[in-house]
N, CA, C and O atoms as a CHARMM CRD file, in Angstrom:
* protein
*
  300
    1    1 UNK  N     11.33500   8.21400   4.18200 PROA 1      0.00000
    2    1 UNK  CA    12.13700   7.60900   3.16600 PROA 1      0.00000
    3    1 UNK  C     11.39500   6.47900   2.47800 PROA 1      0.00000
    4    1 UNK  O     10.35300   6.00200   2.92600 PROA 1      0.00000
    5    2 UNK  N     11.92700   6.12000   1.48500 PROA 2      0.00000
    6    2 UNK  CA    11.12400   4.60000   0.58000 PROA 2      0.00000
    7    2 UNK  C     11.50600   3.51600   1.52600 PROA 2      0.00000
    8    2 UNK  O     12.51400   3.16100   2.13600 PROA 2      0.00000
    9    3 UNK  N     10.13300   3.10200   1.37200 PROA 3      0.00000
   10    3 UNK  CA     9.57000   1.48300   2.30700 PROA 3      0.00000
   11    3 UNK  C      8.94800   2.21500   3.65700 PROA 3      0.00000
   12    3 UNK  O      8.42400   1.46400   4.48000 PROA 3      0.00000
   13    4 UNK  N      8.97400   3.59800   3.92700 PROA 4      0.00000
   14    4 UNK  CA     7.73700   3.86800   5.24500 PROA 4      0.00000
   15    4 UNK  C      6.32400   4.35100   4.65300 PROA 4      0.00000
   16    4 UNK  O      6.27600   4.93400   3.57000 PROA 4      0.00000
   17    5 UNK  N      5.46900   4.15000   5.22000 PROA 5      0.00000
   18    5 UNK  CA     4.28100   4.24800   4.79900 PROA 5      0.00000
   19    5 UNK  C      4.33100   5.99400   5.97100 PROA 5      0.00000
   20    5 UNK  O      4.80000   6.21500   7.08700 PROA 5      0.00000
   21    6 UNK  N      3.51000   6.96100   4.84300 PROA 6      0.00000
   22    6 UNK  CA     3.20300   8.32300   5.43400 PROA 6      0.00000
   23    6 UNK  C      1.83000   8.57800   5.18800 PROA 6      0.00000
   24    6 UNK  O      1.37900   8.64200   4.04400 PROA 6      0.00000
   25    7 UNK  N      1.09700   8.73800   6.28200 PROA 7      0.00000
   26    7 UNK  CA    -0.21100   9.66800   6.24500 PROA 7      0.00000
   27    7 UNK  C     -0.00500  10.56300   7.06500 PROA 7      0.00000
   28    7 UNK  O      0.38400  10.44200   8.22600 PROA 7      0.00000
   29    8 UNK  N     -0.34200  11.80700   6.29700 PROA 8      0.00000
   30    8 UNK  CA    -0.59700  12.92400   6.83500 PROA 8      0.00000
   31    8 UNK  C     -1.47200  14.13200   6.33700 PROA 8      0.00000
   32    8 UNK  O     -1.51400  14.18700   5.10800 PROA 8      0.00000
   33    9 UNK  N     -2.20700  15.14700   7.01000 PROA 9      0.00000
   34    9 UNK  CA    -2.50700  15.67300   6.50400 PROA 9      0.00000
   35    9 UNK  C     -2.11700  17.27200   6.26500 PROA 9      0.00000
   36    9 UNK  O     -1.67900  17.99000   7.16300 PROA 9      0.00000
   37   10 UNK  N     -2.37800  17.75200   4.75000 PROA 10     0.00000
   38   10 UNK  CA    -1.83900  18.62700   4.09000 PROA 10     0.00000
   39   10 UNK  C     -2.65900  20.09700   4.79700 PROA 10     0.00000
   40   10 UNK  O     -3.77700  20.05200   5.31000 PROA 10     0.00000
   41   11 UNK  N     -2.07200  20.96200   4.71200 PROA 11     0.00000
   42   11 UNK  CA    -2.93600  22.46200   5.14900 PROA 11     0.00000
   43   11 UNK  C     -3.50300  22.72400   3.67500 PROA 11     0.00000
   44   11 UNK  O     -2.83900  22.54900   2.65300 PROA 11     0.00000
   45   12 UNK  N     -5.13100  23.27100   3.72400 PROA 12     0.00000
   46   12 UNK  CA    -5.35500  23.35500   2.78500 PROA 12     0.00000
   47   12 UNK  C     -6.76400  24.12100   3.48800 PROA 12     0.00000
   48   12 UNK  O     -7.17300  23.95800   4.63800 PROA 12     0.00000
   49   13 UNK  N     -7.30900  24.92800   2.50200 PROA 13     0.00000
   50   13 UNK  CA    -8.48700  26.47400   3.14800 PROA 13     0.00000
   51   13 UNK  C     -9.55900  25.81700   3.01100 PROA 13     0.00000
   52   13 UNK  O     -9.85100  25.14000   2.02500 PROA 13     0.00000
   53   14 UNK  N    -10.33500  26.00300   4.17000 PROA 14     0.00000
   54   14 UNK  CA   -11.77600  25.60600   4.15100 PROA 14     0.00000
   55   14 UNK  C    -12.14000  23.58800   3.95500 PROA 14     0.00000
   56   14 UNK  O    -13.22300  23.00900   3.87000 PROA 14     0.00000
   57   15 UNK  N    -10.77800  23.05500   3.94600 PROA 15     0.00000
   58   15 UNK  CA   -11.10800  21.72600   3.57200 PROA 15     0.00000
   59   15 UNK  C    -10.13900  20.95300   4.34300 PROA 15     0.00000
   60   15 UNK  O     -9.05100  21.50800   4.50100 PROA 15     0.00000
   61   16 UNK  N    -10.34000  19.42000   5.02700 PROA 16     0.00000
   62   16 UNK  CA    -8.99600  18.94700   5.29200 PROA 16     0.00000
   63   16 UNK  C     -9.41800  17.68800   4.19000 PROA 16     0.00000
   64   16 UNK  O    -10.39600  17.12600   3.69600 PROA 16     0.00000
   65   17 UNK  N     -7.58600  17.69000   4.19600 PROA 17     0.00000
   66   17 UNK  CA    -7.47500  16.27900   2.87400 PROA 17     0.00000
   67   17 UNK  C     -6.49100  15.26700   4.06900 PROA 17     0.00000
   68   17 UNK  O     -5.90400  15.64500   5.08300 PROA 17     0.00000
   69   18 UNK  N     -6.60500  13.86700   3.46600 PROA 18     0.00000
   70   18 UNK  CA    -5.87800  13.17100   3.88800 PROA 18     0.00000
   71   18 UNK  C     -5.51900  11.99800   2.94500 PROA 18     0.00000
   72   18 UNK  O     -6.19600  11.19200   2.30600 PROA 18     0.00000
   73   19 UNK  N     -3.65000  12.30200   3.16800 PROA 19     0.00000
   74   19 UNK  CA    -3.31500  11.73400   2.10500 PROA 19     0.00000
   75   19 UNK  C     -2.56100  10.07100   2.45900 PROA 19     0.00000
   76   19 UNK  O     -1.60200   9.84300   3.19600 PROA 19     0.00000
   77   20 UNK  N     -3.13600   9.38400   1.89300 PROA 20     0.00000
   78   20 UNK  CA    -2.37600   8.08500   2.11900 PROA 20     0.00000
   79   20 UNK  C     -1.41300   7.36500   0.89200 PROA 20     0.00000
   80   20 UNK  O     -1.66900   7.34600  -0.31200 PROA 20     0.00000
   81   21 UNK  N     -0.68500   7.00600   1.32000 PROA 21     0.00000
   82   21 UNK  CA     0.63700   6.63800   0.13900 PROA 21     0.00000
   83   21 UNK  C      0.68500   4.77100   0.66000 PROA 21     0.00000
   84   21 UNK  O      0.66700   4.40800   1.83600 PROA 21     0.00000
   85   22 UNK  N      0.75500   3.70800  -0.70200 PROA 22     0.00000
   86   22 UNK  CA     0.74200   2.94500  -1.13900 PROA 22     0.00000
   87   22 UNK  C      2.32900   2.81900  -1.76700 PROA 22     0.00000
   88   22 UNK  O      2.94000   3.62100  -2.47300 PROA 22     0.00000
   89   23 UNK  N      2.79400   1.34600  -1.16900 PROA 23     0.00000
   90   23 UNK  CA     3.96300   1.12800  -1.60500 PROA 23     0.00000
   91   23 UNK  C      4.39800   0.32700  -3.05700 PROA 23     0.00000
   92   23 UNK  O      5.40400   0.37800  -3.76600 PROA 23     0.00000
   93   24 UNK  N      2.94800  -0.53700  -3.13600 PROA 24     0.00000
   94   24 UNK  CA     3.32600  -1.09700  -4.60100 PROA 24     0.00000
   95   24 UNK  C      1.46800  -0.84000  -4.99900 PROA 24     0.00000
   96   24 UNK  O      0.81500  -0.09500  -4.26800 PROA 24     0.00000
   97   25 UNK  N      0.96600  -1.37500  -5.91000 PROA 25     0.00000
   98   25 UNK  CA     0.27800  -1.33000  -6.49500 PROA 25     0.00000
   99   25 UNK  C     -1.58200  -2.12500  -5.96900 PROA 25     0.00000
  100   25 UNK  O     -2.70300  -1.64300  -5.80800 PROA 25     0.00000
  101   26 UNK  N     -0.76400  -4.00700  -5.83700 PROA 26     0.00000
  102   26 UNK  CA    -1.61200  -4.52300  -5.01100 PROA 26     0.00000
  103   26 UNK  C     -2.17000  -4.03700  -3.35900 PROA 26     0.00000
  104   26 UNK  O     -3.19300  -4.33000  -2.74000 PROA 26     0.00000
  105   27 UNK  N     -0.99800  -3.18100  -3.01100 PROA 27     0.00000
  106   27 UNK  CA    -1.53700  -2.70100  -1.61400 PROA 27     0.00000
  107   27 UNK  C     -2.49000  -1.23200  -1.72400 PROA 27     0.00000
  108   27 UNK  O     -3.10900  -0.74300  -0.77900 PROA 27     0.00000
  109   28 UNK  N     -2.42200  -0.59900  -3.32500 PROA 28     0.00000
  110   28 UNK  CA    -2.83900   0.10300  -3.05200 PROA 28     0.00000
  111   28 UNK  C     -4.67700  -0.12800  -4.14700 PROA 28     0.00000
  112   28 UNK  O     -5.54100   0.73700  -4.29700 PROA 28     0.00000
  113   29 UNK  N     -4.68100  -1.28400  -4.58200 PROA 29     0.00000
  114   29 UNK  CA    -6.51500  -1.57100  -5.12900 PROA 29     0.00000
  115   29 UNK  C     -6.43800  -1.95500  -3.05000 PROA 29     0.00000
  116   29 UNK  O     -6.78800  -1.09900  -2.23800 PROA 29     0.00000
  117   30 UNK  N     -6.07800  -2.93400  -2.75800 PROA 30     0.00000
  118   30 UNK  CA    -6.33300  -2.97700  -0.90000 PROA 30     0.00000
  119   30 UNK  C     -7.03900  -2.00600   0.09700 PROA 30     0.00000
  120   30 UNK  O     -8.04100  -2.05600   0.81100 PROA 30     0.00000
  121   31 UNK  N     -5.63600  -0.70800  -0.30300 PROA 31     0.00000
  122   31 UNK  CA    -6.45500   0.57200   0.23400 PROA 31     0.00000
  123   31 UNK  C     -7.80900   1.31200  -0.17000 PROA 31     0.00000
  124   31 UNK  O     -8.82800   1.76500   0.35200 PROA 31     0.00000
  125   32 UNK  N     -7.32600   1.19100  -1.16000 PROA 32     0.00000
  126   32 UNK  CA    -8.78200   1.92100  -1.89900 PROA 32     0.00000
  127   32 UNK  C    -10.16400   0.99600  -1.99100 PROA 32     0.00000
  128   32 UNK  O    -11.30400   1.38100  -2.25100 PROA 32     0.00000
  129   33 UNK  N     -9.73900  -0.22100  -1.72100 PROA 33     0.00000
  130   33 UNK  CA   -11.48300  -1.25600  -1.12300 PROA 33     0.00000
  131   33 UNK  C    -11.80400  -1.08300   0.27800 PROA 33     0.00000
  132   33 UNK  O    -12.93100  -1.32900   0.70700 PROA 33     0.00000
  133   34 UNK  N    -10.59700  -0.55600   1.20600 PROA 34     0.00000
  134   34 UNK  CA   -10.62700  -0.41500   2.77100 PROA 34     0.00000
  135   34 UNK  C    -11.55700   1.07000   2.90400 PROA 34     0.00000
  136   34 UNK  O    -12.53300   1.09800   3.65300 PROA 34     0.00000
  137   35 UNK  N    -11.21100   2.08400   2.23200 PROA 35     0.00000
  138   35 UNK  CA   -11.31600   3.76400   2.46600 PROA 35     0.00000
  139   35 UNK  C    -11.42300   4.02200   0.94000 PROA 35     0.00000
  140   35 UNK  O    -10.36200   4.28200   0.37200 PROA 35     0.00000
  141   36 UNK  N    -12.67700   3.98300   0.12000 PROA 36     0.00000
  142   36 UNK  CA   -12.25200   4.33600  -1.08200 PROA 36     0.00000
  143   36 UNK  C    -11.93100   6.15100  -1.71300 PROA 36     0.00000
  144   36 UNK  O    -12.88000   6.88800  -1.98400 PROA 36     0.00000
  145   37 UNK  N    -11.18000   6.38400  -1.78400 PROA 37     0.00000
  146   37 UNK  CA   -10.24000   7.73900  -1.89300 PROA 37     0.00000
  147   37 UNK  C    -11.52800   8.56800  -2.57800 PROA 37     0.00000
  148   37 UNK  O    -12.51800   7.89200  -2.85900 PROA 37     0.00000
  149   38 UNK  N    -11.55200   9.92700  -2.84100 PROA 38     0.00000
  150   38 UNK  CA   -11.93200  10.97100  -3.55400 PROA 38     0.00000
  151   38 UNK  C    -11.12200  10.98200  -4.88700 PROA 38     0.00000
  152   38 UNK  O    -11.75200  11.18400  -5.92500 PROA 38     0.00000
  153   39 UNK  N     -9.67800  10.76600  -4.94400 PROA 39     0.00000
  154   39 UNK  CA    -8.34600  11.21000  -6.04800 PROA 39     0.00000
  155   39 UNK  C     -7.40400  10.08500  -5.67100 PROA 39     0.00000
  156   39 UNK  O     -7.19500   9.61400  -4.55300 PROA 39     0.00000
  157   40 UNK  N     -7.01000   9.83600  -6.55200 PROA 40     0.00000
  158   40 UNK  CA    -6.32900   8.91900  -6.74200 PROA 40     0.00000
  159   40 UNK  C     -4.75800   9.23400  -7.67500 PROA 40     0.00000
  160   40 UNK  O     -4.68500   9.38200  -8.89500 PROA 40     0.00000
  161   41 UNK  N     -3.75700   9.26900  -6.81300 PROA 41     0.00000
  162   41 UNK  CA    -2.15500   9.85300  -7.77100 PROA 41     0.00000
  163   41 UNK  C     -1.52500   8.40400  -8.28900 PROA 41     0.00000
  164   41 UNK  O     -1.02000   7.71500  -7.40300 PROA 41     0.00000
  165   42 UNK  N     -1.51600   8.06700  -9.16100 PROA 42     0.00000
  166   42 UNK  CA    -1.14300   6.61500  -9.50600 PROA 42     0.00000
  167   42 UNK  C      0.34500   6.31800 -10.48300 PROA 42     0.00000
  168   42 UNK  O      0.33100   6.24500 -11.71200 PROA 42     0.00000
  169   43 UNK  N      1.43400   6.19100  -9.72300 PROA 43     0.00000
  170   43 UNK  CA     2.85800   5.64900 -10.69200 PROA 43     0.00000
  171   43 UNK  C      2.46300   4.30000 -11.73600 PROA 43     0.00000
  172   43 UNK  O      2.02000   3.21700 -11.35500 PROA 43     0.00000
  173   44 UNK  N      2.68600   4.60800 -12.80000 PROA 44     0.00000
  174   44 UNK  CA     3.01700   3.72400 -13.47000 PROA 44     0.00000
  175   44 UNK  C      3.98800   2.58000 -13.51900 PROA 44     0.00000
  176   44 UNK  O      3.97000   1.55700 -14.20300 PROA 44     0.00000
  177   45 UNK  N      4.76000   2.97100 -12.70600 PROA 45     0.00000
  178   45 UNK  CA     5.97000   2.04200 -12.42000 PROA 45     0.00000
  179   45 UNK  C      6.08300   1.49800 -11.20000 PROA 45     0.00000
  180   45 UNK  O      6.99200   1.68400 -10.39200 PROA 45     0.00000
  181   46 UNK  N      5.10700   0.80200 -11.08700 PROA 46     0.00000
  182   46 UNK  CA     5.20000   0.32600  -9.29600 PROA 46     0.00000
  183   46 UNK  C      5.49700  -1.05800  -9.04600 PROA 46     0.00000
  184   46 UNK  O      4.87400  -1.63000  -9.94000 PROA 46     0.00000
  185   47 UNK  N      6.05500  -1.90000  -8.38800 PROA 47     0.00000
  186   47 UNK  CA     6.29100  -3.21700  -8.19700 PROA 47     0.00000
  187   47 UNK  C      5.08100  -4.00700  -7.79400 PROA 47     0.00000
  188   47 UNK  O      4.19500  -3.31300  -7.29500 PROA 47     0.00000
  189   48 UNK  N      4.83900  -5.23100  -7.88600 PROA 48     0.00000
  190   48 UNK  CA     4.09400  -6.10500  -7.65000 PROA 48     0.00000
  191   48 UNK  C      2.90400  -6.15300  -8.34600 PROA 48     0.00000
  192   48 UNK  O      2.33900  -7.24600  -8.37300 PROA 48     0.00000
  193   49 UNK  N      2.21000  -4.89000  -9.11900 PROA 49     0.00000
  194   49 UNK  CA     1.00000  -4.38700  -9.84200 PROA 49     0.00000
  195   49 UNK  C      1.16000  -3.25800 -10.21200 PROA 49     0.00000
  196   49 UNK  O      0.83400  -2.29600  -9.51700 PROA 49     0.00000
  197   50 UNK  N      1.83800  -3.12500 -11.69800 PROA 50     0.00000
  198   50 UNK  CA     1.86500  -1.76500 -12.44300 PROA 50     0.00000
  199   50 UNK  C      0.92000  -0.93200 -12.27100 PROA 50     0.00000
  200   50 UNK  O     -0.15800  -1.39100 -11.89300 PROA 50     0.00000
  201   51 UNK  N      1.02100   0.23100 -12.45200 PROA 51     0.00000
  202   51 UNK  CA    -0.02200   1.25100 -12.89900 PROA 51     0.00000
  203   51 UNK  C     -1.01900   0.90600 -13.79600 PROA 51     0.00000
  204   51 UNK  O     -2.09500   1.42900 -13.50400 PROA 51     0.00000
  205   52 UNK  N     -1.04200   0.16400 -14.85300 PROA 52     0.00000
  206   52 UNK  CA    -1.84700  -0.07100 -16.02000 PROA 52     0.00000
  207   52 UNK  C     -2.68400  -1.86500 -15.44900 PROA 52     0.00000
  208   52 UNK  O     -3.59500  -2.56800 -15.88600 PROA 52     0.00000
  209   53 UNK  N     -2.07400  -1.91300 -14.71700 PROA 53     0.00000
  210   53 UNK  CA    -2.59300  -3.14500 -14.29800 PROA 53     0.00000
  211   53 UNK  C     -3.61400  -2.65400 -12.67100 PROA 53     0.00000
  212   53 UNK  O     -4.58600  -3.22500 -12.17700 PROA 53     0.00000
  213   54 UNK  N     -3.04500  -1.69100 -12.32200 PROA 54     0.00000
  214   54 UNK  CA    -4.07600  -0.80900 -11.07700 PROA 54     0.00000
  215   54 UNK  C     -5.35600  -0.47900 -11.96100 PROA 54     0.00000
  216   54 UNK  O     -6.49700  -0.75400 -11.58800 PROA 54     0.00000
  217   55 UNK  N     -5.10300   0.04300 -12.98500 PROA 55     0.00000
  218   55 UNK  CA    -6.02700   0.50300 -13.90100 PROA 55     0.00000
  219   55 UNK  C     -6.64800   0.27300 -14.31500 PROA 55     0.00000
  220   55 UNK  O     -7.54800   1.09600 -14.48600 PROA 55     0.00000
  221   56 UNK  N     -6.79000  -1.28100 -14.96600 PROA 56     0.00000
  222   56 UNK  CA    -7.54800  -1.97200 -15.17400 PROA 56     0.00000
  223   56 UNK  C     -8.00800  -2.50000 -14.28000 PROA 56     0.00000
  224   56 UNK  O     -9.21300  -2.56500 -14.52500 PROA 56     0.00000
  225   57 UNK  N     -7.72200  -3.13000 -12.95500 PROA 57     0.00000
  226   57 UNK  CA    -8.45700  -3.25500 -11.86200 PROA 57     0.00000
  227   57 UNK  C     -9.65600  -2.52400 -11.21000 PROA 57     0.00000
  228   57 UNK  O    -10.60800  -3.01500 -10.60500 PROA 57     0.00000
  229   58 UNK  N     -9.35600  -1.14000 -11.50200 PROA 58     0.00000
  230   58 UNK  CA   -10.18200   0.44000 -10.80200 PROA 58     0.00000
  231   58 UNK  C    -11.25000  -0.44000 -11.70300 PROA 58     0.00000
  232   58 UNK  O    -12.27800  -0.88800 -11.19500 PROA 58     0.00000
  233   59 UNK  N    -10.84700  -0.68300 -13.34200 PROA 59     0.00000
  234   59 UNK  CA   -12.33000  -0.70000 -14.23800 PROA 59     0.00000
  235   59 UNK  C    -13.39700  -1.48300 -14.03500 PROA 59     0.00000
  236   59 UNK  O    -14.59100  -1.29800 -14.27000 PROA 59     0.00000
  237   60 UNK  N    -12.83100  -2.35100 -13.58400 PROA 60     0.00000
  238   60 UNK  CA   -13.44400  -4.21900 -13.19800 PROA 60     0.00000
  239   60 UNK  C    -14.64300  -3.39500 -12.03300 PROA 60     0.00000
  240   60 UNK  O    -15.82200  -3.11400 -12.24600 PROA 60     0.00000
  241   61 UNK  N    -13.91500  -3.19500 -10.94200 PROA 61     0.00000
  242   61 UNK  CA   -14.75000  -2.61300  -9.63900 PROA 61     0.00000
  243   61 UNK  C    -15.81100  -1.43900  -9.88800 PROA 61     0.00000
  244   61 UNK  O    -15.35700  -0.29700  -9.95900 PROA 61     0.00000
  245   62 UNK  N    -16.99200  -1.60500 -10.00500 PROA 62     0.00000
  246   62 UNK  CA   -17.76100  -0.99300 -10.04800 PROA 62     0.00000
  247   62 UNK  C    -17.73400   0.25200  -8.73400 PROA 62     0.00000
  248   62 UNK  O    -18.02600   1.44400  -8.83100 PROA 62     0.00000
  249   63 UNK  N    -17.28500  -0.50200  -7.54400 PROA 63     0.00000
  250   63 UNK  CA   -17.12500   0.84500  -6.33800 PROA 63     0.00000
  251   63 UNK  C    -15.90400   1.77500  -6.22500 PROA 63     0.00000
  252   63 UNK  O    -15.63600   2.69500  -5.45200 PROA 63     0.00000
  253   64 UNK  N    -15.03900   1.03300  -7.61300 PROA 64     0.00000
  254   64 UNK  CA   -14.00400   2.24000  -7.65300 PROA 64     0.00000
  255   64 UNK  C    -13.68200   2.67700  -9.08700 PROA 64     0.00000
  256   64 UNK  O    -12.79300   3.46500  -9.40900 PROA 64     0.00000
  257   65 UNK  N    -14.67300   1.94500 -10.02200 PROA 65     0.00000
  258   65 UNK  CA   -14.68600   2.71400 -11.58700 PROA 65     0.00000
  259   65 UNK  C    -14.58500   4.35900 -11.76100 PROA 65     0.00000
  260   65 UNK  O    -13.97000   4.94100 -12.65500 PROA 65     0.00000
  261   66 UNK  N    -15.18100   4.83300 -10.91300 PROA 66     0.00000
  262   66 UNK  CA   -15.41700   6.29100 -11.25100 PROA 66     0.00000
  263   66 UNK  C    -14.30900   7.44400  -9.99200 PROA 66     0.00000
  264   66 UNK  O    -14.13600   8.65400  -9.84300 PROA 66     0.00000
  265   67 UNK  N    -13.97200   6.59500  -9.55300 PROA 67     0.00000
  266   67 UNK  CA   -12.45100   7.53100  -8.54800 PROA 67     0.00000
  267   67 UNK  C    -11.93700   7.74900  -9.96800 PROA 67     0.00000
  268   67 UNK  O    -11.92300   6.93300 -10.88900 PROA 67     0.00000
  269   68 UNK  N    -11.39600   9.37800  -9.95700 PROA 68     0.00000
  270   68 UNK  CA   -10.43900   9.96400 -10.43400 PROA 68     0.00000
  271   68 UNK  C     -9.37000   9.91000 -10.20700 PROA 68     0.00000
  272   68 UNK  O     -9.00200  10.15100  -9.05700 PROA 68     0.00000
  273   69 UNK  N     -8.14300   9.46500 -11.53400 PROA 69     0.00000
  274   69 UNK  CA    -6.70100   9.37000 -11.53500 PROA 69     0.00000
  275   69 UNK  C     -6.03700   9.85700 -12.04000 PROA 69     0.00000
  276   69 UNK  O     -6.04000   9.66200 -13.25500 PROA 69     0.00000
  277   70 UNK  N     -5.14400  10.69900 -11.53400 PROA 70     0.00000
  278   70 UNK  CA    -4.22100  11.60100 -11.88700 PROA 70     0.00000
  279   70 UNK  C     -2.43600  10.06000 -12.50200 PROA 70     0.00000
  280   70 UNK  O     -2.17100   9.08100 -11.80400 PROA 70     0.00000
  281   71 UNK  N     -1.86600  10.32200 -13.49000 PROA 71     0.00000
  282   71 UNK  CA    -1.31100   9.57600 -13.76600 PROA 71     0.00000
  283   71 UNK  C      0.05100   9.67400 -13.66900 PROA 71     0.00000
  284   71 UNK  O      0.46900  10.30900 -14.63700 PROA 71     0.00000
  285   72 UNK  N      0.92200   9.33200 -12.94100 PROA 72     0.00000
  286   72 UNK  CA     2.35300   9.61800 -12.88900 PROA 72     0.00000
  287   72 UNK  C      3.54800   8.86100 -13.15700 PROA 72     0.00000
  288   72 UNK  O      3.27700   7.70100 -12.84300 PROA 72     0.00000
  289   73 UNK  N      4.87800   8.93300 -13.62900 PROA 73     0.00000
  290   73 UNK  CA     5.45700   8.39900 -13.91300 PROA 73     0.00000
  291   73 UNK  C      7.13700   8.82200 -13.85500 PROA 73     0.00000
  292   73 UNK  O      7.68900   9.76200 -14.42600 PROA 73     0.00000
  293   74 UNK  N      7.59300   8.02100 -13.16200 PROA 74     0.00000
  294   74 UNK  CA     9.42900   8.63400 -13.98800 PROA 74     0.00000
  295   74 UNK  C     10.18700   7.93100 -14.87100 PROA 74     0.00000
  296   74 UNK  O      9.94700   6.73800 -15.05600 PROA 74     0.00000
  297   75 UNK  N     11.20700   8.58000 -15.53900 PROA 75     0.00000
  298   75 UNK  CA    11.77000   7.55100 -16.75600 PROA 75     0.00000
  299   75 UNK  C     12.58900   7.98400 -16.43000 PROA 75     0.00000
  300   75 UNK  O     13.67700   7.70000 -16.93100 PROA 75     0.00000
């Protein structure tokens, strides 16, 4: 449910992925300086550090400029 943190990993052929989920924004530039990701799924609407403000952060960081972001959002 919202407010637990889930890692787990997905079944997927010939590859394992592991997915980690971020509750607001600042925890998740955190994660990604701890373990920096392959892909990156990023809400626009997140508390404490928007999406566009994650975003511009990724740019600043040279060790996470070039992670790929998939962009998401609900209205």
């Amino acid at each position: 449910g919202l407010g637990q943190r889930v890692e787990r990993m997905p079944p997927a052929r010939n590859r394992d992925y592991r997915v980690r989920i971020a509750l607001d924004g600042a925890e998740g530039i955190e994660a990604m300086r701890t373990a920096r990701p392959d892909l990156v799924f990023l809400d626009l609407a997140m508390p404490v550090m928007n999406g566009f403000q994650v975003l511009d952060e990724l740019k600043r960081d040279p060790a996470l400029a070039k992670i790929p972001v998939v962009l998401l959002t609900v209205t």
